[in-house]
Coordinates of C-alpha atoms in Angstrom, one line a residue:
Chain A
M56 CA 69.3 124.9 19.6
T57 CA 72.0 127.5 19.5
V58 CA 72.1 130.3 17.0
V59 CA 74.4 129.7 14.1
A60 CA 75.6 131.9 11.4
L61 CA 73.6 131.8 8.2
K62 CA 75.0 130.1 5.1
Q63 CA 76.4 133.0 3.1
I64 CA 74.9 133.2 -0.4
S65 CA 75.5 136.9 -0.4
T66 CA 77.4 139.2 1.9
A67 CA 75.7 139.4 5.2
R68 CA 74.5 142.8 6.3
N69 CA 73.6 142.3 9.9
G70 CA 71.1 145.0 10.9
V71 CA 70.0 145.7 7.3
G72 CA 66.5 144.3 7.4
A73 CA 67.2 141.9 10.4
F74 CA 69.6 141.9 13.2
I75 CA 71.0 138.8 14.9
L76 CA 72.9 139.3 18.1
Q77 CA 76.4 137.9 17.7
C78 CA 76.7 136.9 21.3
K79 CA 75.0 133.5 21.8
K80 CA 76.2 132.5 25.3
M81 CA 77.7 134.1 28.4
D82 CA 79.4 132.2 31.2
F83 CA 79.6 133.8 34.7
H84 CA 82.3 132.3 36.9
Y85 CA 82.6 133.3 40.5
C86 CA 84.3 132.2 43.8
D87 CA 82.4 131.8 47.0
W88 CA 85.4 132.5 49.2
A89 CA 87.6 135.1 47.5
G90 CA 87.1 138.8 48.1
S91 CA 87.7 139.7 44.5
S92 CA 84.4 138.0 43.7
K93 CA 82.4 140.1 46.0
G94 CA 81.0 142.4 43.3
M95 CA 80.5 139.5 40.9
N96 CA 78.5 137.6 43.5
G97 CA 76.4 140.7 44.1
F98 CA 75.8 141.1 40.4
I99 CA 74.7 137.5 40.0
K100 CA 72.4 137.8 43.0
S101 CA 70.7 141.1 42.2
V102 CA 71.5 142.3 38.6
L103 CA 71.7 139.2 36.5
P104 CA 68.1 138.1 36.8
R105 CA 67.0 141.3 35.1
F106 CA 69.9 141.2 32.6
A107 CA 69.1 137.6 31.6
A108 CA 65.4 138.3 31.4
A109 CA 66.1 141.2 29.0
H110 CA 68.2 139.0 26.7
P111 CA 66.3 135.8 26.0
Q112 CA 68.4 135.1 22.9
I113 CA 71.5 134.7 25.0
E114 CA 72.2 131.5 27.0
F115 CA 73.5 132.2 30.5
Q116 CA 75.5 129.8 32.5
V117 CA 76.5 130.5 36.1
S118 CA 79.1 128.2 37.8
P119 CA 81.7 128.6 40.5
R120 CA 85.4 128.7 39.8
P121 CA 86.9 128.2 43.2
S122 CA 90.1 130.0 44.2
K123 CA 90.1 132.0 41.0
H124 CA 89.2 135.6 40.0
P125 CA 85.7 136.0 38.6
V126 CA 85.4 136.1 34.8
I127 CA 82.7 136.6 32.2
V128 CA 83.1 134.6 29.0
G129 CA 81.2 135.6 25.9
H130 CA 80.6 133.0 23.2
Y131 CA 79.9 134.3 19.6
I132 CA 78.3 132.8 16.6
N133 CA 81.5 133.0 14.6
G134 CA 82.9 130.4 17.0
K135 CA 85.1 132.7 19.0
K136 CA 84.9 133.7 22.6
K137 CA 86.0 136.7 24.7
T138 CA 86.9 136.6 28.3
I139 CA 86.9 139.5 30.7
C140 CA 88.2 139.3 34.3
V141 CA 86.0 141.3 36.6
R142 CA 88.0 141.0 39.8
N143 CA 87.4 143.7 42.5
L144 CA 84.7 145.3 40.4
D145 CA 81.4 146.4 41.9
P146 CA 78.1 145.0 40.5
L147 CA 77.5 148.0 38.2
Q148 CA 81.0 147.8 36.7
V149 CA 80.4 144.1 36.1
L150 CA 77.2 145.0 34.3
K151 CA 79.1 147.4 32.0
K152 CA 81.5 144.5 31.2
A153 CA 78.6 142.2 30.5
E154 CA 77.1 144.8 28.1
L155 CA 80.4 145.2 26.4
L156 CA 80.5 141.4 25.7
R157 CA 76.9 141.4 24.6
E158 CA 77.5 144.1 22.0
A159 CA 80.8 142.7 20.7
S160 CA 80.8 141.0 17.3
G161 CA 83.2 138.3 18.3
E162 CA 85.7 139.5 15.7
K163 CA 89.2 140.3 16.7
L164 CA 89.7 143.9 17.6
K165 CA 91.1 145.8 14.6
R166 CA 92.8 149.1 14.4
T167 CA 90.7 151.6 12.3
T168 CA 92.8 154.0 10.3
K169 CA 90.3 155.3 7.8
P170 CA 87.5 157.7 8.8
V171 CA 84.9 155.6 7.0
T172 CA 84.8 151.8 6.9
S173 CA 82.3 150.3 4.5
S174 CA 81.6 146.7 3.7
N175 CA 79.7 147.6 0.4
P176 CA 81.7 146.7 -2.7
S177 CA 81.9 149.1 -5.6
V178 CA 78.8 149.4 -7.8
R179 CA 81.1 149.0 -10.8
G180 CA 82.0 145.5 -9.8
I181 CA 85.3 143.7 -9.8
W182 CA 87.6 144.4 -12.8
S183 CA 88.2 141.4 -15.1
P184 CA 90.7 141.2 -18.0
F185 CA 88.5 138.9 -20.0
H186 CA 85.6 141.2 -20.2
G187 CA 85.1 144.5 -21.9
E188 CA 87.1 145.7 -24.8
G189 CA 90.5 145.1 -23.3
L190 CA 93.5 147.4 -23.3
K191 CA 95.3 147.8 -26.5
V192 CA 99.0 148.3 -26.1
Chain B
M36 CA 141.3 81.1 67.2
R37 CA 139.7 84.4 67.8
R38 CA 136.7 84.3 70.1
I39 CA 133.9 86.9 69.8
I40 CA 131.5 87.4 72.7
H41 CA 128.0 87.6 71.5
L42 CA 125.9 89.8 73.7
R43 CA 122.3 90.9 73.2
R44 CA 122.9 94.4 74.4
S45 CA 122.4 97.7 72.7
S46 CA 125.5 99.7 71.9
R47 CA 123.8 102.8 73.2
L48 CA 123.8 101.5 76.7
L49 CA 127.4 100.3 76.4
G50 CA 128.4 103.8 75.3
D51 CA 127.4 105.1 78.7
C52 CA 129.9 103.0 80.5
S53 CA 131.4 104.7 83.4
C54 CA 134.6 102.7 83.3
S55 CA 135.3 103.6 79.7
T56 CA 137.9 106.2 79.3
R57 CA 136.4 107.8 76.2
P58 CA 132.8 108.9 76.4
S59 CA 132.1 108.4 72.7
V60 CA 129.7 105.6 71.6
S61 CA 132.2 104.3 69.2
S62 CA 134.7 103.5 71.9
A63 CA 134.8 99.8 72.5
P64 CA 134.7 98.7 76.2
T65 CA 136.5 95.6 77.3
S66 CA 134.8 92.3 77.6
R67 CA 135.0 92.5 81.4
C68 CA 133.3 95.8 81.3
L69 CA 130.6 94.3 79.1
V70 CA 130.0 91.5 81.6
Q71 CA 129.8 94.0 84.4
H72 CA 127.3 96.0 82.6
Q73 CA 125.3 93.0 81.9
H74 CA 124.8 92.6 85.6
Q75 CA 124.7 96.2 86.6
H76 CA 122.3 97.5 84.0
R77 CA 120.1 94.5 83.7
D78 CA 117.0 96.6 84.6
F79 CA 117.7 98.8 81.5
S80 CA 117.4 95.9 79.2
S81 CA 113.8 95.1 80.1
P82 CA 111.2 97.1 78.3
A83 CA 109.4 97.6 81.6
S84 CA 112.1 99.9 82.9
R85 CA 112.2 102.0 79.7
R86 CA 108.6 103.1 80.0
P87 CA 106.6 104.5 82.9
Q88 CA 106.3 102.0 85.7
V89 CA 103.0 100.0 85.5
P90 CA 101.4 99.7 88.9
A91 CA 101.1 96.1 89.8
Q92 CA 98.5 94.5 92.0
T93 CA 100.3 91.2 92.6
P94 CA 104.0 90.5 93.0
N95 CA 103.9 88.6 89.7
I96 CA 102.7 91.6 87.6
S97 CA 105.9 93.4 86.9
R98 CA 107.8 90.2 86.5
S99 CA 105.4 88.7 84.0
Y100 CA 105.1 92.1 82.2
A101 CA 108.9 92.1 81.7
Q102 CA 108.8 88.5 80.7
L103 CA 106.6 89.2 77.8
H104 CA 109.3 91.1 76.0
L105 CA 112.2 88.8 76.8
K106 CA 113.6 86.3 74.3
P107 CA 113.2 82.6 74.7
K108 CA 115.0 81.0 77.6
N109 CA 116.9 78.5 75.4
P110 CA 120.4 80.1 75.5
L111 CA 121.5 78.4 72.3
A112 CA 118.4 79.3 70.3
N113 CA 120.0 82.4 68.9
Y114 CA 123.4 80.9 68.4
E115 CA 124.8 81.1 64.9
P116 CA 128.3 81.4 63.7
R117 CA 129.1 84.6 61.8
N118 CA 131.6 85.0 59.0
G119 CA 133.1 81.6 59.8
Q120 CA 134.1 82.7 63.3
V121 CA 133.2 80.7 66.3
E122 CA 131.1 82.6 68.7
E123 CA 130.8 81.9 72.4
Y124 CA 127.4 82.5 73.9
L125 CA 127.5 84.1 77.3
P126 CA 124.4 82.9 79.1
E127 CA 122.3 85.4 81.0
E128 CA 121.2 84.9 84.5
D129 CA 117.5 84.4 85.4
P130 CA 115.9 87.7 84.3
D131 CA 113.3 87.4 87.1
A132 CA 115.9 87.4 89.8
D133 CA 116.6 91.1 90.2
L134 CA 113.2 92.5 89.3
V135 CA 111.7 94.4 92.2
D136 CA 108.1 93.3 93.0
A137 CA 105.9 96.3 93.2
D138 CA 103.1 95.9 95.6
I139 CA 100.8 98.7 94.4
P140 CA 97.1 98.0 94.3
T141 CA 95.6 98.6 90.9
E142 CA 92.4 97.8 89.0
I143 CA 93.9 96.8 85.8
K144 CA 94.2 93.1 84.9
P145 CA 97.6 92.3 83.5
P146 CA 98.3 89.2 81.5
G147 CA 99.5 86.2 83.4
R148 CA 102.9 84.5 83.3
L149 CA 104.4 83.8 79.9
R150 CA 104.1 80.1 79.2
S151 CA 105.9 78.4 76.4
A152 CA 104.8 75.3 74.6
P153 CA 106.8 72.2 75.1
R154 CA 109.3 71.1 72.5
P155 CA 108.1 68.4 70.1
D156 CA 110.8 66.1 71.4
D157 CA 109.6 66.4 75.0
V158 CA 106.0 65.4 74.1
E159 CA 105.4 61.8 74.4
T160 CA 102.5 61.6 72.0
D161 CA 101.9 61.1 68.3
Y162 CA 102.3 64.8 67.8
T163 CA 103.5 65.7 64.3
P164 CA 104.8 69.3 64.0
A165 CA 103.5 71.3 61.0
L166 CA 106.0 72.2 58.4
T167 CA 104.2 75.4 57.2
A168 CA 102.1 77.9 59.1
E169 CA 99.4 77.9 56.5
G170 CA 96.0 76.9 57.9
L171 CA 97.2 76.7 61.5
E172 CA 95.0 78.4 64.2
E173 CA 96.7 81.3 66.0
V174 CA 96.4 81.0 69.7
G175 CA 97.7 83.0 72.6
G176 CA 99.4 86.4 72.4
V177 CA 99.0 89.5 74.4
A178 CA 99.1 92.0 71.6
D179 CA 95.5 93.1 72.0
W180 CA 95.4 92.6 75.8
W181 CA 94.8 96.2 76.7
E182 CA 92.2 96.6 73.9
D183 CA 89.8 94.4 75.9
D184 CA 87.5 96.3 78.2
N185 CA 87.5 93.5 80.7
H186 CA 91.2 94.2 81.5
W187 CA 90.4 97.8 82.4
S188 CA 88.4 99.3 85.1
P189 CA 85.9 102.0 84.2
S190 CA 87.5 104.2 86.9
L191 CA 90.6 104.4 84.8
E192 CA 88.8 106.0 81.9
Y193 CA 89.7 109.6 81.3
V194 CA 87.0 112.0 82.5
G195 CA 87.4 115.5 81.1
F196 CA 86.3 118.6 82.9
G197 CA 84.1 120.0 80.1
R198 CA 81.5 118.2 78.1
R199 CA 82.7 115.8 75.5
D200 CA 80.2 116.9 72.9
K201 CA 80.3 120.6 72.4
I202 CA 77.1 122.5 72.4
T203 CA 76.6 124.4 69.2
D204 CA 73.1 125.8 69.3
H205 CA 73.3 129.6 69.7
A206 CA 70.4 130.0 72.0
V207 CA 71.6 127.2 74.3
L208 CA 75.1 128.6 74.4
E209 CA 73.7 132.0 75.4
A210 CA 71.5 130.5 78.0
L211 CA 74.3 128.5 79.6
T212 CA 76.5 131.7 79.6
R213 CA 73.8 133.5 81.4
R214 CA 73.6 130.6 83.9
A215 CA 77.4 130.8 84.4
V216 CA 77.2 134.6 85.0
V217 CA 74.3 134.2 87.4
E218 CA 76.1 131.5 89.4
A219 CA 79.4 133.3 89.5
L220 CA 77.7 136.5 90.7
A221 CA 75.7 134.5 93.3
V222 CA 78.8 132.8 94.7
R223 CA 80.6 136.1 94.9
E224 CA 77.6 137.7 96.7
V225 CA 77.0 134.8 99.1
E226 CA 80.5 133.4 99.8
G227 CA 82.8 136.0 98.7
E228 CA 85.4 136.3 95.9
A229 CA 87.6 133.5 97.3
A230 CA 84.9 130.9 96.5
L231 CA 84.9 131.8 92.8
G232 CA 87.7 129.3 92.1
G233 CA 86.1 126.4 93.8
T234 CA 84.8 123.2 92.3
W235 CA 81.2 123.4 91.2
Q236 CA 78.8 120.6 90.5
E237 CA 77.4 120.6 87.0
G238 CA 73.8 120.4 88.3
G239 CA 70.7 119.0 86.8
R240 CA 67.6 120.3 85.2
E241 CA 66.3 121.9 88.4
A242 CA 69.5 123.8 89.1
L243 CA 69.6 125.0 85.5
L244 CA 66.0 126.3 85.5
R245 CA 66.6 127.9 88.9
A246 CA 69.6 129.8 87.6
L247 CA 67.9 130.9 84.4
E248 CA 64.9 132.3 86.2
V249 CA 67.0 134.7 88.2
N250 CA 66.5 138.3 87.0
L251 CA 69.7 140.4 86.5
V252 CA 69.2 144.0 87.2
V253 CA 72.1 146.1 85.8
G254 CA 72.4 149.6 87.2
E255 CA 73.8 152.6 85.4
D256 CA 77.0 152.5 87.3
G257 CA 77.5 148.8 86.3
F258 CA 76.3 147.3 89.6
V259 CA 74.5 144.0 89.1
A260 CA 71.7 142.9 91.5
L261 CA 70.4 139.4 91.5
D262 CA 66.7 139.0 91.9
G263 CA 65.9 135.4 92.7
K264 CA 66.8 132.4 94.9
V265 CA 70.5 133.2 95.2
T266 CA 71.2 131.0 98.2
S267 CA 69.7 127.9 96.6
I268 CA 71.7 128.5 93.5
V269 CA 74.9 128.5 95.6
E270 CA 73.7 125.3 97.3
D271 CA 73.2 123.6 93.9
L272 CA 76.8 124.1 93.1
K273 CA 78.1 122.4 96.2
S274 CA 78.7 118.6 96.0
R275 CA 76.4 116.3 97.8
P276 CA 78.2 113.0 98.4
E277 CA 75.1 111.1 99.5
A278 CA 73.5 111.7 96.1
A279 CA 76.5 111.4 94.0
D280 CA 76.2 107.7 93.3
S281 CA 72.5 107.5 92.6
E282 CA 71.5 106.8 89.0
Q283 CA 68.8 109.4 89.1
Q284 CA 71.3 112.1 89.9
Q285 CA 73.5 110.9 87.1
G286 CA 70.6 111.1 84.7
Q287 CA 69.9 114.7 85.7
E288 CA 73.5 115.7 85.2
D289 CA 73.2 114.8 81.5
F290 CA 70.3 117.1 81.0
V291 CA 70.7 119.5 78.0
L292 CA 68.4 122.5 77.6
P293 CA 66.3 122.1 74.5
A294 CA 66.9 124.8 71.8
Q295 CA 63.3 125.8 71.7
Q296 CA 63.2 126.4 75.5
A297 CA 66.5 128.3 75.3
T298 CA 65.0 130.6 72.6
E299 CA 62.0 131.3 74.8
F300 CA 64.3 132.2 77.7
R301 CA 66.4 134.4 75.5
K302 CA 63.3 136.4 74.3
S303 CA 62.2 136.9 77.9
W304 CA 65.6 138.4 79.0
D305 CA 66.4 142.1 78.8
K306 CA 69.5 142.7 76.7
S307 CA 71.1 144.8 79.4
W308 CA 72.6 141.7 81.0
K309 CA 75.1 141.5 78.2
T310 CA 76.6 144.8 79.4
I311 CA 77.7 143.2 82.7
S312 CA 81.4 143.9 83.1
L313 CA 83.9 141.0 83.2
E314 CA 86.8 143.3 84.1
D315 CA 87.3 141.5 87.4
P316 CA 89.7 138.6 86.4
R317 CA 88.3 136.4 89.2
L318 CA 84.8 136.8 87.9
K319 CA 85.9 136.3 84.3
F320 CA 87.8 133.2 85.3
A321 CA 84.8 131.7 87.2
V322 CA 82.4 132.4 84.3
N323 CA 84.8 131.0 81.7
K324 CA 85.5 127.9 83.8
R325 CA 81.8 127.3 84.3
V326 CA 81.1 127.8 80.5
Q327 CA 83.8 125.3 79.7
Q328 CA 82.2 122.8 82.1
L329 CA 78.7 123.3 80.8
T330 CA 79.3 123.7 77.1
G331 CA 82.7 122.0 76.3
H332 CA 84.1 125.1 74.7
I333 CA 87.6 126.2 75.6
I334 CA 88.3 129.9 74.9
P335 CA 92.0 130.6 74.3
D336 CA 93.6 133.0 76.6
H337 CA 94.4 135.7 74.0
K338 CA 90.8 135.9 73.1
L339 CA 89.7 135.8 76.7
L340 CA 91.9 138.8 77.4
T341 CA 89.8 141.0 75.2
A342 CA 86.4 139.9 76.5
N343 CA 85.6 142.6 79.1
T344 CA 81.8 142.3 78.9
V345 CA 79.4 139.5 78.6
A346 CA 78.6 140.6 75.0
A347 CA 82.2 140.5 74.0
Y348 CA 82.5 137.0 75.6
L349 CA 79.4 135.8 73.8
S350 CA 80.8 137.1 70.5
I351 CA 83.8 134.8 71.0
L352 CA 81.9 131.9 72.3
V353 CA 79.0 131.9 69.7
K354 CA 80.4 131.5 66.3
P355 CA 78.4 133.0 63.4
P356 CA 76.9 130.5 61.0
P357 CA 79.0 129.8 58.0
A358 CA 78.2 132.0 55.0
K359 CA 75.8 130.5 52.5
K360 CA 77.1 129.6 49.1
L361 CA 76.0 131.6 46.2
A362 CA 74.4 128.6 44.5
E363 CA 72.3 128.0 47.7
V364 CA 71.2 131.7 47.7
I365 CA 70.2 131.4 44.1
A366 CA 68.3 128.2 44.7
Q367 CA 66.5 129.8 47.6
K368 CA 65.5 133.0 45.7
R369 CA 64.3 131.0 42.6
E370 CA 64.5 134.2 40.5
L371 CA 67.3 133.1 38.2
L372 CA 66.2 129.5 38.1
S373 CA 62.8 130.4 36.7
L374 CA 64.4 131.9 33.6
P375 CA 64.6 129.4 30.7
N376 CA 67.9 130.7 29.3
V377 CA 69.8 130.5 32.6
T378 CA 71.6 127.4 34.0
V379 CA 73.1 127.5 37.5
Y380 CA 75.6 124.8 38.5
P381 CA 76.5 124.4 42.2
R382 CA 80.0 123.2 41.5
R383 CA 82.7 123.9 39.0
V384 CA 82.0 122.9 35.4
T385 CA 84.9 120.7 34.5
P386 CA 86.1 119.8 31.0
I387 CA 84.6 116.4 31.5
D388 CA 81.2 118.0 32.3
K389 CA 81.5 120.1 29.1
E390 CA 82.1 116.9 27.1
K391 CA 79.2 115.2 28.7
M392 CA 76.9 118.1 27.8
V393 CA 77.5 117.6 24.1
G394 CA 77.5 113.8 24.4
R395 CA 81.1 113.3 23.5
W396 CA 82.4 111.8 26.7
K397 CA 81.3 108.3 26.0
V398 CA 83.1 108.4 22.7
I399 CA 86.2 109.7 24.3
V400 CA 86.2 107.0 27.0
N401 CA 85.7 104.2 24.4
E402 CA 88.5 105.5 22.3
L403 CA 90.8 105.8 25.3
D404 CA 89.9 102.2 26.3
K405 CA 90.7 100.9 22.9
R406 CA 94.2 102.4 23.1
D407 CA 94.7 101.3 26.7
L408 CA 95.2 104.9 27.8
P409 CA 94.1 106.4 31.2
I410 CA 90.7 108.0 31.2
V411 CA 91.6 110.7 33.7
G412 CA 95.1 112.0 34.3
T413 CA 98.3 111.4 32.4
G414 CA 98.9 107.8 33.7
G415 CA 102.5 108.6 34.3
Y416 CA 103.2 109.4 30.6
S417 CA 105.3 112.5 30.2
K418 CA 104.9 115.2 27.6
E419 CA 106.3 114.5 24.2
P420 CA 110.1 115.0 24.3
E421 CA 110.3 115.9 20.6
R422 CA 108.9 119.3 21.3
K423 CA 111.6 119.9 23.9
W424 CA 114.3 118.8 21.5
A425 CA 113.0 121.0 18.8
M426 CA 113.3 124.0 21.2
G427 CA 116.9 123.2 21.6
K428 CA 116.6 122.0 25.2
A429 CA 118.3 119.0 26.6

C-alpha cells in the first residue's frame, strides 16, 4: 500500500506534530555496458543497500535501461515525479542526488522573493462584506 | 515476308564477336556470324564450361553433366511465332559431339545420362496422360544429387588445419600454449631452426603429458633450458605412416586435456615460463602455428606482432570472461534482495510491465481487441493528420 496524501479537512502542516516523507518511490535505472553508468552501478552495488535500509518508507526499484544514461526518478505523494540524470557521476555524487530527491516535496520549484514565507493565514480571518458593521459611504 | 532467325544464344556472347566491326554489345552481327558463333563457341553455351571443370571418372561424366542443363532435344518444342512474324528454327547439332571427354580419375559419383520419358503418342499402352500435376508423384531429378553422402567420398571432405571446435577453457588453453612452447624449443634445440616450419603431428595423450611434464628453466639472461625427455618430444611430432591408419591412433589424436587436470598442471608450474621471449619470428611462428593446430584459435597478424613474450601471447589467446551483469551481481550478493522495500528487475521495465503491475494490461488488451486495433505497435496507422494541419504543415 503506497502512501497517499491525507484528505484535507484543514490545511496540512507537515512536520507540525507528524511528518510524512513526500517521496514515496525511487527508481534507479542503469546500463550494464555504458561508461556513464559506472558510478551509478557502483552506487547500486555498494551504497544503495544502506540507503534503502535507512528509508523503509520509500519503495526502491532497480532496473536496467540499456544504451541510455543512468537516471534516478523520484515519485511523490502529490502525484508528481522528478528525474535526475546521474551520468558520469561517482557513487557519492549519486548519493547526493538521491538525497536531494528524497528531501524534495514534489512541488514545482518556485522562485522565493520574500524573506519569509508562511503558510499560516492571518489570525483575523478572511474579510467578508456580509459580516460586521459594514462600510458606510 | 521477313524471316527472323530464332537462336538460343545469349547476347553477351554475341557481343564478343571477333568479326564484328563494332565492339559494343548493341551492335548486331550478321546472321552468318551468328551461325559461325554457334559452331565456334558451342562450348560456352554449356554450363559445364562456365564453371570450374568437374573431374570425370568415366568418359560419360562430362557429357552427361552438360546434358543435364540442356534443353529438350525436340527442336520444335520451343517454336512459337512472335508478333505475327514467322520464325525459322535453326536446329543445333548434337551437343555431345564436340565435348571433350575428360579421363581424370575421381571419387565422386556423378549422375548418369539424362533420360527422357517417351511421348504419350509413342507408348502403345492404355496410358492416359494427366491433365493437371496435382497429386502426381515426383520422380527423378538431380537437384539434390550432391546433397547425398553416397555420391561423395569422405576423402573429399575439407579437413582444416586447426581444431574445428575451439578450446575455450582458460587452463587448457594455457596448458596447450606451454606444450607448443616446449615443443618449439625442443625442435629448435634438437633439429635446429630450419625444422621449426615443418609439419607436426597433433599427437595423443602420451605426447601431451610428455610435453607438459618438461620443466622450463628460464635464466636471468633469458636463456631457456629444457629439463625432460626432449628427444622423445621431437619424435612424437614426426609422422609415423605405419600407425596413421589405425583406429587407436585416431582415437588418441582426439584426446582433449580435462580442465581439472590442466588446472593442476598450471598450479605446478613456475610463472617464470611466461617470460620466455618470442622475439625470434621463427619461434613465434612455430608456437603460433602449433597453438592454432591444437586449440583452433587463429591469432591475427597485427596482434601477433605485439606478442613478444609468452605472457603477451597468452593475453591475446585467452579472452577474459565477459563482465557480469549488475543484476547478476546483486542476485549473488543478496544484500539488496533481502530488503522488503527494494525490487530488482533483471531487464528493462517496459510500459507494458508497468501496466501489468497495476493490473490494467488485461483491460487494455480487451478494449483494443474490441476495436480491432493492434495490441503492440501502431499496426501501420499513422499519427493523426489533423494535428499537422493545425500546425500549418502540408
